[in-house]
CSV table of C-alpha atoms and ligand atoms in Angstrom, one decimal:
chain,number,residue,atom,x,y,z
A,5,MET,CA,222.1,220.1,289.8
A,6,SER,CA,224.0,216.7,290.2
A,7,SER,CA,225.6,215.2,287.4
A,8,PRO,CA,224.5,213.4,284.7
A,9,HIS,CA,225.1,209.3,284.4
A,10,THR,CA,227.3,208.1,282.0
A,11,ILE,CA,226.1,205.2,280.1
A,12,ARG,CA,229.4,203.1,279.1
A,13,TRP,CA,228.6,201.9,275.0
A,14,GLY,CA,230.3,198.8,273.0
A,15,ILE,CA,229.6,199.1,269.1
A,16,LEU,CA,229.1,195.6,267.5
A,17,ALA,CA,229.6,195.6,264.1
A,18,THR,CA,231.2,198.7,262.0
A,19,GLY,CA,228.9,199.4,258.9
A,20,GLY,CA,227.0,202.4,257.9
A,21,ILE,CA,224.8,203.0,260.8
A,22,ALA,CA,227.0,201.7,263.6
A,23,GLU,CA,228.7,204.5,262.5
A,24,LYS,CA,226.7,207.1,262.5
A,25,PHE,CA,224.9,205.9,265.6
A,26,ALA,CA,228.9,206.3,267.3
A,27,LYS,CA,229.2,209.9,265.8
A,28,ASP,CA,225.8,210.9,267.9
A,29,LEU,CA,226.9,209.5,271.2
A,30,MET,CA,229.4,211.5,270.5
A,31,ILE,CA,227.0,214.9,270.8
A,32,ASP,CA,227.3,217.1,273.3
A,33,PRO,CA,223.9,216.6,275.1
A,34,SER,CA,223.8,220.0,275.8
A,35,THR,CA,222.8,220.7,272.3
A,36,ARG,CA,219.7,219.0,272.4
A,37,SER,CA,218.8,220.3,276.3
A,38,VAL,CA,219.8,217.1,277.8
A,39,SER,CA,221.4,217.2,281.2
A,40,ASP,CA,220.7,214.2,283.0
A,41,ILE,CA,222.5,211.6,280.4
A,42,LYS,CA,226.2,211.5,279.0
A,43,HIS,CA,227.6,208.6,276.9
A,44,THR,CA,231.0,207.5,275.7
A,45,VAL,CA,232.1,204.7,273.8
A,46,THR,CA,234.3,202.1,275.3
A,47,ALA,CA,234.8,199.6,272.9
A,48,ALA,CA,234.0,198.4,269.5
A,49,ALA,CA,234.1,195.2,267.6
A,50,SER,CA,234.6,194.1,263.6
A,51,SER,CA,234.0,190.6,262.7
A,52,SER,CA,236.5,190.8,260.0
A,53,SER,CA,239.6,192.3,262.5
A,54,SER,CA,240.7,195.1,265.3
A,55,SER,CA,242.3,197.0,262.8
A,56,ARG,CA,238.4,198.1,261.5
A,57,ALA,CA,237.9,198.3,264.6
A,58,LYS,CA,240.1,200.8,265.7
A,59,HIS,CA,239.7,202.5,262.2
A,60,PHE,CA,236.0,202.9,263.4
A,61,LEU,CA,236.5,204.6,266.6
A,62,GLU,CA,239.2,206.5,265.2
A,63,THR,CA,236.3,207.6,262.4
A,64,CYS,CA,233.4,208.3,264.6
A,65,LYS,CA,236.0,210.0,267.1
A,66,CYS,CA,235.7,208.2,270.6
A,67,PRO,CA,237.7,208.3,273.4
A,68,PRO,CA,241.5,206.9,272.2
A,69,SER,CA,241.2,204.8,275.4
A,70,ALA,CA,238.5,202.7,273.3
A,71,SER,CA,239.3,199.0,273.2
A,72,ALA,CA,239.4,197.7,269.4
A,73,TYR,CA,238.6,194.2,269.3
A,74,GLY,CA,238.4,191.8,266.4
A,75,SER,CA,235.8,189.7,267.4
A,76,TYR,CA,232.5,189.9,269.0
A,77,GLU,CA,233.2,187.2,271.6
A,78,GLU,CA,235.7,189.6,272.7
A,79,LEU,CA,233.6,192.9,272.8
A,80,VAL,CA,231.2,191.0,275.3
A,81,LYS,CA,233.3,190.0,277.9
A,82,ASP,CA,234.7,193.5,278.6
A,83,PRO,CA,233.9,194.8,281.7
A,84,ASN,CA,233.8,198.6,280.7
A,85,VAL,CA,230.8,197.9,278.5
A,86,ASP,CA,227.3,198.9,280.5
A,87,ILE,CA,225.2,198.3,276.5
A,88,ILE,CA,225.9,197.2,273.5
A,89,TYR,CA,224.8,198.3,270.1
A,90,VAL,CA,223.9,195.3,268.1
A,91,ALA,CA,224.5,196.8,264.1
A,92,THR,CA,224.8,193.7,262.5
A,93,PRO,CA,222.2,192.9,259.4
A,94,HIS,CA,218.9,191.7,260.7
A,95,SER,CA,219.6,188.0,259.9
A,96,HIS,CA,222.5,188.3,262.3
A,97,HIS,CA,220.7,190.3,265.2
A,98,TYR,CA,219.2,186.8,267.1
A,99,GLN,CA,222.4,185.4,267.4
A,100,ASN,CA,224.4,188.1,268.2
A,101,THR,CA,222.1,189.8,271.1
A,102,MET,CA,221.7,186.5,272.6
A,103,LEU,CA,225.5,186.0,273.1
A,104,CYS,CA,225.1,189.8,274.9
A,105,LEU,CA,222.8,188.8,276.9
A,106,LEU,CA,224.1,185.5,278.2
A,107,ALA,CA,227.5,187.3,278.7
A,108,GLY,CA,225.0,189.9,280.6
A,109,LYS,CA,225.5,192.7,278.8
A,110,ASN,CA,222.4,195.3,278.0
A,111,VAL,CA,221.1,195.6,274.6
A,112,LEU,CA,220.0,197.9,272.2
A,113,CYS,CA,219.6,196.3,268.9
A,114,GLU,CA,218.9,197.6,265.7
A,115,LYS,CA,215.7,197.3,263.4
A,116,ALA,CA,213.9,194.4,262.3
A,117,PHE,CA,214.3,193.3,265.7
A,118,THR,CA,214.9,189.7,265.0
A,119,VAL,CA,214.0,187.6,261.3
A,120,ASN,CA,210.8,186.8,263.1
A,121,ALA,CA,208.9,186.7,266.5
A,122,THR,CA,209.5,183.7,267.8
A,123,GLN,CA,213.3,185.0,268.3
A,124,ALA,CA,211.8,188.1,269.4
A,125,LYS,CA,210.4,186.4,271.9
A,126,ARG,CA,212.8,184.3,272.9
A,127,LEU,CA,215.7,187.2,273.2
A,128,VAL,CA,212.9,188.9,276.0
A,129,GLU,CA,212.9,185.8,278.0
A,130,THR,CA,216.6,185.6,278.5
A,131,ALA,CA,216.6,189.2,279.4
A,132,LYS,CA,214.3,189.0,281.8
A,133,GLU,CA,215.9,185.9,283.2
A,134,LYS,CA,218.9,187.5,283.5
A,135,LYS,CA,217.1,191.1,284.4
A,136,LEU,CA,219.4,192.9,281.5
A,137,PHE,CA,217.9,196.1,279.6
A,138,LEU,CA,216.8,195.1,275.9
A,139,MET,CA,215.2,197.7,273.1
A,140,GLU,CA,214.2,197.5,269.3
A,141,ALA,CA,216.5,200.8,268.2
A,142,VAL,CA,213.5,202.1,266.6
A,143,TRP,CA,215.0,205.5,266.8
A,144,THR,CA,211.8,207.2,265.5
A,145,ARG,CA,209.9,206.6,268.7
A,146,PHE,CA,212.0,208.8,270.2
A,147,PHE,CA,212.1,212.0,268.4
A,148,PRO,CA,210.4,214.6,269.7
A,149,LEU,CA,208.5,214.9,266.6
A,150,SER,CA,207.0,211.4,267.2
A,151,LEU,CA,206.3,212.5,271.6
A,152,GLN,CA,204.2,215.6,270.2
A,153,ILE,CA,202.2,213.8,267.9
A,154,ARG,CA,201.3,210.4,270.3
A,155,LYS,CA,200.4,213.6,273.3
A,156,MET,CA,198.0,215.0,270.8
A,157,ILE,CA,196.7,211.7,269.9
A,158,GLU,CA,195.9,210.9,273.3
A,159,ASN,CA,195.0,214.2,274.3
A,160,GLY,CA,192.2,213.7,272.1
A,161,ASP,CA,193.2,216.3,269.7
A,162,LEU,CA,192.5,214.6,266.8
A,163,GLY,CA,189.5,213.3,267.8
A,164,ALA,CA,188.6,209.4,266.8
A,165,VAL,CA,191.6,208.2,264.3
A,166,HIS,CA,190.4,206.2,261.8
A,167,ARG,CA,193.2,206.1,259.5
A,168,VAL,CA,197.1,206.4,259.5
A,169,ILE,CA,198.6,206.3,255.7
A,170,ALA,CA,202.9,206.1,256.2
A,171,ASP,CA,205.2,204.9,253.4
A,172,LEU,CA,208.9,204.4,253.4
A,173,SER,CA,210.0,203.8,249.7
A,174,PHE,CA,213.0,204.5,248.2
A,175,GLY,CA,212.4,204.2,244.7
A,176,GLN,CA,216.0,202.5,243.3
A,177,ASP,CA,217.3,201.1,240.1
A,178,VAL,CA,217.2,197.8,242.3
A,179,GLU,CA,219.7,195.6,239.7
A,180,LYS,CA,222.5,198.5,239.5
A,181,THR,CA,222.6,199.3,243.1
A,182,TRP,CA,222.5,196.1,244.7
A,183,GLY,CA,222.5,193.6,241.9
A,184,ALA,CA,220.3,190.9,240.7
A,185,ASP,CA,219.8,187.6,240.7
A,186,GLY,CA,222.6,186.1,243.6
A,187,ALA,CA,222.9,189.6,244.4
A,188,LYS,CA,224.8,189.4,248.0
A,189,HIS,CA,223.8,193.0,249.2
A,190,ARG,CA,222.2,193.0,252.5
A,191,MET,CA,219.3,194.9,250.8
A,192,VAL,CA,217.9,191.8,248.6
A,193,ASN,CA,219.9,189.1,249.7
A,194,PRO,CA,217.6,186.6,251.7
A,195,ASP,CA,220.4,184.9,253.5
A,196,LEU,CA,221.0,188.2,255.3
A,197,ALA,CA,217.3,188.3,255.5
A,198,GLY,CA,217.0,191.0,253.0
A,199,GLY,CA,213.8,192.5,251.5
A,200,ALA,CA,211.8,195.8,251.7
A,201,MET,CA,209.6,194.9,254.5
A,202,LEU,CA,212.0,194.1,257.2
A,203,ASP,CA,214.7,197.0,255.9
A,204,LEU,CA,212.3,199.9,255.3
A,205,GLY,CA,208.2,198.3,256.1
A,206,VAL,CA,209.5,198.6,260.1
A,207,TYR,CA,209.2,202.3,260.1
A,208,PRO,CA,205.7,202.6,257.9
A,209,LEU,CA,204.5,199.5,260.2
A,210,THR,CA,205.6,201.3,263.5
A,211,TRP,CA,203.8,205.0,262.3
A,212,CYS,CA,200.6,203.1,262.3
A,213,PHE,CA,202.0,201.0,265.9
A,214,GLN,CA,202.7,204.2,267.5
A,215,THR,CA,199.7,206.0,266.4
A,216,LEU,CA,197.3,203.7,266.5
A,217,TYR,CA,197.9,200.9,268.8
A,218,HIS,CA,200.8,202.5,271.4
A,219,THR,CA,198.6,205.0,272.1
A,220,VAL,CA,195.3,203.3,273.3
A,221,PRO,CA,196.1,202.1,277.0
A,222,THR,CA,197.4,198.7,277.6
A,223,THR,CA,194.6,197.1,278.9
A,224,LEU,CA,191.9,197.6,275.5
A,225,ARG,CA,194.9,197.0,273.2
A,226,LYS,CA,194.3,194.9,270.7
A,227,PRO,CA,197.0,193.1,267.7
A,228,PRO,CA,195.9,194.3,264.0
A,229,SER,CA,194.3,192.0,261.5
A,230,VAL,CA,196.8,191.7,258.4
A,231,LEU,CA,195.8,191.8,254.5
A,232,ALA,CA,199.0,191.9,252.8
A,233,ALA,CA,200.0,192.4,248.6
A,234,VAL,CA,203.6,191.4,248.4
A,235,GLU,CA,205.9,191.6,245.2
A,236,LYS,CA,209.1,189.7,244.9
A,237,TYR,CA,212.3,190.4,243.2
A,238,THR,CA,214.4,188.2,241.5
A,239,THR,CA,216.6,187.2,244.7
A,240,GLY,CA,213.3,186.0,246.7
A,241,ALA,CA,213.7,189.2,248.9
A,242,ASP,CA,209.8,191.2,248.6
A,243,GLU,CA,210.5,194.4,246.6
A,244,ASN,CA,207.6,196.2,246.9
A,245,THR,CA,204.8,195.5,249.8
A,246,SER,CA,201.8,197.0,250.7
A,247,ILE,CA,199.9,195.7,253.8
A,248,LEU,CA,196.6,196.7,255.1
A,249,LEU,CA,196.0,197.0,259.0
A,250,THR,CA,192.8,196.9,260.8
A,251,PHE,CA,193.1,197.8,264.5
A,252,PRO,CA,190.1,196.8,266.2
A,253,SER,CA,190.0,199.7,269.1
A,254,ALA,CA,192.1,203.1,268.0
A,255,PRO,CA,192.3,206.1,270.0
A,256,GLY,CA,188.3,207.5,269.8
A,257,GLY,CA,187.4,203.5,270.5
A,258,LYS,CA,186.3,202.8,267.1
A,259,PRO,CA,188.5,200.7,264.7
A,260,ALA,CA,191.1,202.0,261.9
A,261,HIS,CA,193.0,201.0,259.6
A,262,GLY,CA,196.8,201.6,259.0
A,263,VAL,CA,198.3,201.4,255.4
A,264,ALA,CA,201.6,201.1,255.8
A,265,LEU,CA,204.0,200.9,252.3
A,266,THR,CA,207.3,200.6,251.2
A,267,SER,CA,208.9,199.5,248.5
A,268,PHE,CA,212.7,199.9,246.7
A,269,ARG,CA,211.5,200.4,242.6
A,270,VAL,CA,209.2,203.9,243.5
A,271,ALA,CA,209.8,206.9,246.2
A,272,THR,CA,208.0,208.5,248.7
A,273,ASP,CA,210.5,211.7,247.9
A,274,PRO,CA,210.3,210.7,244.0
A,275,ASP,CA,212.1,214.1,242.9
A,276,GLY,CA,214.3,214.3,246.0
A,277,PHE,CA,213.0,217.8,247.0
A,278,ASN,CA,209.8,216.5,249.2
A,279,THR,CA,207.9,217.8,246.1
A,280,ALA,CA,205.2,214.6,247.2
A,281,ARG,CA,204.7,216.1,250.4
A,282,PRO,CA,203.4,214.2,253.4
A,283,ALA,CA,205.0,210.7,254.0
A,284,ILE,CA,202.4,210.0,256.8
A,285,ARG,CA,198.9,210.9,257.4
A,286,ILE,CA,197.2,210.7,260.7
A,287,GLN,CA,193.7,211.3,260.0
A,288,GLY,CA,191.1,211.9,262.6
A,289,THR,CA,187.3,213.3,262.8
A,290,LYS,CA,188.8,216.8,264.4
A,291,GLY,CA,191.6,217.0,261.7
A,292,GLU,CA,194.8,215.5,260.0
A,293,ILE,CA,198.3,215.2,261.0
A,294,GLN,CA,200.7,215.3,257.8
A,295,VAL,CA,204.5,213.9,258.5
A,296,ASP,CA,207.0,214.6,255.9
A,297,GLY,CA,209.2,212.0,255.6
A,298,PRO,CA,211.1,210.1,255.5
A,299,ALA,CA,209.6,208.3,258.0
A,300,PHE,CA,212.7,207.2,260.1
A,301,ARG,CA,213.8,210.7,260.9
A,302,PRO,CA,210.5,212.8,260.9
A,303,THR,CA,211.6,217.0,261.3
A,304,HIS,CA,208.1,218.5,260.4
A,305,TYR,CA,204.7,218.3,260.4
A,306,ARG,CA,201.4,220.2,259.5
A,307,PHE,CA,198.3,219.9,261.9
A,308,ILE,CA,195.3,221.0,259.7
A,309,PRO,CA,191.9,220.9,261.4
A,310,ALA,CA,188.8,219.9,260.1
A,311,ALA,CA,186.2,222.2,258.1
A,312,ASP,CA,184.2,221.7,261.4
A,313,ASP,CA,186.3,222.4,264.0
A,314,ARG,CA,187.8,225.7,262.2
A,315,ASP,CA,186.9,229.1,262.9
A,316,PRO,CA,183.4,230.3,261.0
A,317,GLN,CA,184.9,233.6,260.3
A,318,VAL,CA,188.1,232.5,259.2
A,319,VAL,CA,187.0,229.8,256.8
A,320,LYS,CA,184.5,232.0,255.2
A,321,ALA,CA,187.8,234.8,254.5
A,322,GLY,CA,189.1,231.2,252.7
A,323,ARG,CA,192.2,231.9,255.0
A,324,ASN,CA,194.0,228.7,255.8
A,325,GLU,CA,196.0,230.2,259.0
A,326,GLU,CA,194.6,227.5,261.0
A,327,VAL,CA,196.8,224.9,259.7
A,328,ARG,CA,200.2,224.6,262.1
A,329,GLU,CA,203.1,223.7,260.6
A,330,VAL,CA,206.1,222.5,262.7
A,331,GLU,CA,209.4,222.0,262.6
A,332,CYS,CA,212.3,220.3,264.8
A,333,GLU,CA,215.9,220.9,264.7
A,334,ILE,CA,218.3,218.1,264.8
A,335,PRO,CA,222.1,218.8,265.9
A,336,GLY,CA,223.3,215.2,264.5
A,337,GLN,CA,221.1,212.6,262.9
A,338,GLY,CA,218.7,211.6,265.7
A,339,MET,CA,219.6,208.6,267.0
A,340,PHE,CA,220.9,210.4,270.2
A,341,TRP,CA,217.5,210.5,271.4
A,342,GLU,CA,217.4,206.4,272.0
A,343,ALA,CA,220.5,206.2,273.6
A,344,ASP,CA,219.4,208.9,275.9
A,345,GLU,CA,216.4,206.2,276.2
A,346,CYS,CA,218.6,202.9,277.2
A,347,GLY,CA,220.8,205.4,279.5
A,348,ARG,CA,217.9,206.3,282.0
A,349,CYS,CA,216.2,203.1,281.7
A,350,ILE,CA,219.7,201.6,282.9
A,351,ARG,CA,219.7,204.7,285.7
A,352,ASP,CA,216.6,203.8,286.6
A,353,GLY,CA,217.0,199.6,286.9
A,354,LYS,CA,214.6,199.5,283.9
A,355,LEU,CA,214.7,196.6,281.9
A,356,GLU,CA,212.2,197.7,278.6
A,357,SER,CA,211.1,201.3,277.6
A,358,ALA,CA,207.8,202.4,277.6
A,359,GLY,CA,208.5,204.0,274.6
A,360,MET,CA,209.4,200.8,272.2
A,361,GLY,CA,208.5,198.2,274.7
A,362,TRP,CA,208.9,194.3,274.3
A,363,GLU,CA,205.2,193.6,273.9
A,364,GLU,CA,205.2,195.8,271.0
A,365,SER,CA,208.0,194.9,269.5
A,366,ILE,CA,207.2,191.4,269.1
A,367,VAL,CA,203.9,192.1,267.9
A,368,ILE,CA,205.4,194.4,265.1
A,369,MET,CA,207.0,190.9,264.5
A,370,GLU,CA,204.2,189.1,264.0
A,371,THR,CA,202.3,191.5,261.9
A,372,MET,CA,205.8,191.1,259.8
A,373,ASP,CA,205.5,187.4,259.9
A,374,GLU,CA,201.4,187.6,258.5
A,375,VAL,CA,203.1,189.6,255.8
A,376,ARG,CA,205.7,187.0,254.7
A,377,ARG,CA,203.4,184.1,255.2
A,378,GLN,CA,200.4,185.6,252.5
A,379,GLY,CA,203.4,186.8,250.2
A,380,GLY,CA,205.2,183.6,250.4
A,381,ILE,CA,208.4,185.4,251.4
A,382,LYS,CA,210.9,182.5,253.2
A,383,TYR,CA,214.5,182.8,254.6
A,384,PRO,CA,216.6,180.2,255.3
A,385,GLU,CA,216.4,178.1,258.0
A,386,LYS,CA,219.5,179.1,259.3
A,387,ILE,CA,217.9,182.5,260.5
A,388,GLU,CA,215.0,181.8,261.6
A,389,THR,CA,215.7,179.4,263.7
A,390,ILE,CA,216.0,180.0,267.8
A,391,GLU,CA,219.0,177.8,267.9
A,392,TYR,CA,222.4,179.2,269.7
A,393,PRO,CA,224.7,179.2,269.1
A,394,VAL,CA,224.6,179.3,265.0
A,395,SER,CA,227.8,180.1,262.8
A,396,LEU,CA,226.1,182.0,260.2
B,7,NAP,N1,218.2,203.0,262.3
B,7,NAP,C1,218.5,203.6,260.9
B,7,NAP,O1,218.2,204.1,260.7
B,7,NAP,C2,219.0,201.8,260.3
B,7,NAP,C3,219.8,202.5,258.8
B,7,NAP,C4,220.1,201.8,258.1
B,7,NAP,C5,220.0,200.4,258.5
B,7,NAP,N2,220.1,199.9,259.5
B,7,NAP,C6,219.8,198.7,260.3
B,7,NAP,O2,221.0,198.2,260.9
B,7,NAP,C7,221.4,197.0,260.8
B,7,NAP,C8,223.1,197.2,259.8
B,7,NAP,O3,222.8,198.4,258.2
B,7,NAP,P1,224.1,198.8,257.8
B,7,NAP,O4,223.8,199.5,257.2
B,7,NAP,O5,224.9,199.5,258.9
B,7,NAP,O6,224.4,197.7,257.3
B,7,NAP,P2,226.4,197.4,256.8
B,7,NAP,O7,226.8,198.4,256.6
B,7,NAP,O8,226.5,196.4,255.8
B,7,NAP,O9,227.3,196.7,257.9
B,7,NAP,C9,226.7,195.8,258.6
B,7,NAP,C10,227.7,195.4,259.6
B,7,NAP,O10,227.8,194.1,259.7
B,7,NAP,C11,228.5,193.3,260.3
B,7,NAP,N3,228.3,192.4,259.6
B,7,NAP,C12,228.8,190.5,260.3
B,7,NAP,N4,228.5,189.6,259.8
B,7,NAP,C13,228.2,190.4,258.7
B,7,NAP,C14,227.8,190.0,257.0
B,7,NAP,N5,227.9,188.1,257.4
B,7,NAP,N6,227.0,190.5,255.9
B,7,NAP,C15,227.5,191.8,255.9
B,7,NAP,N7,227.7,192.1,257.6
B,7,NAP,C16,228.2,191.6,258.7
B,7,NAP,C17,229.9,194.4,259.8
B,7,NAP,O11,231.0,194.6,260.5
B,7,NAP,P3,232.0,194.1,261.0
B,7,NAP,O12,232.5,194.0,259.8
B,7,NAP,O13,232.6,195.3,261.8
B,7,NAP,O14,231.5,193.0,262.0
B,7,NAP,C18,229.2,195.3,258.7
B,7,NAP,O15,229.8,196.1,258.6
B,7,NAP,C19,220.5,196.1,259.7
B,7,NAP,O16,220.0,195.5,260.5
B,7,NAP,C20,219.6,197.3,259.3
B,7,NAP,O17,218.1,197.4,258.7
B,7,NAP,C21,219.1,200.6,260.7
């Protein structure tokens, strides 16, 4: 057996998600039955100080030899780094990812990829020009359950898929949690591209896209039309956003509706015990897949066959034993699967991943641009621009 390919990561920013990601990188891949890829963290950078980066590396139990930098500019120059994970607020993704690409580094950039589609296109053009790997970190796409569900749709197990309803809503006391008027927290601060849609809405959108768009052959894919209802918080960021998408050609060849819901005020799982059940419903003519939330970390789904597709004897007896429940254990947070994908693409000389490709990230950003246009959500020009470098 050949030895695993080792990928050397640099972590750009030391906030909440960077810590979860770096800890996942340190988990032995054999715990998830992976033997071809290994990860190590060779550097981390904090914009505030090198001591913060050092503390981060210690907290995440990264190798003691890893370098700690007090600026992102130093990190991108490190020759011991193969790929940089960008984990700043989305307002900063365009500037930070461009910094990495121009320094010749591959990039995995957190969601939402950028603030708008124009920025996403510019990053993709740069990655292409520089022959570098670039991916939006939509980790959900690489979960075994996502792969299984996409395969079921492609195999026709659901028949023609006509509707997908997906929700990621947190149900917060927004004023108490993140502050009111003039709040600085990234979740509600327009200067940091705050709001429910860019932060949470990308997940229900990714469920609509991975089921109704990604599963269709590339030559037949067409972007959906968009209808949006948006409520704004006192800061001007969106707090309650509902999106109705019409995909002209969904799996099965017919048009389908995608309903993507996100809210800060109400919750997908109001009691925290999953009483409300599915966060995602994928509805086809032969049955339905229901995925339990949270939408970003799917660990359980059930397949309910349509009545016409059941054994008549079983239906007559009033039993539902043909409903199939599928559970997946995750030995960590589950961010390592997207990291494995980055490792394999870099090893194989691929610039983009088939699971979360450039064209799809751009179409999703265009969808969110349209939602913002309809809802009147505006961000400051300095975070919408494609100019580089801009100091934020
Ligand atoms: N995949 C997921 O499940 C998931 C979950 C949560 C968040 N995210 C995404 O990850 C990104 C970061 O989210 P987070 O929750 O980790 O945020 P966070 O805890 O606030 O951390 C963001 C980090 O970015 C750096 N930063 C640089 N400039 C900043 C500025 N002007 N304001 C605030 N922070 C600044 C800071 O690190 P330094 O001081 O070290 O430079 C900060 O700790 C967002 O785009 C978010 O959408 C993804």
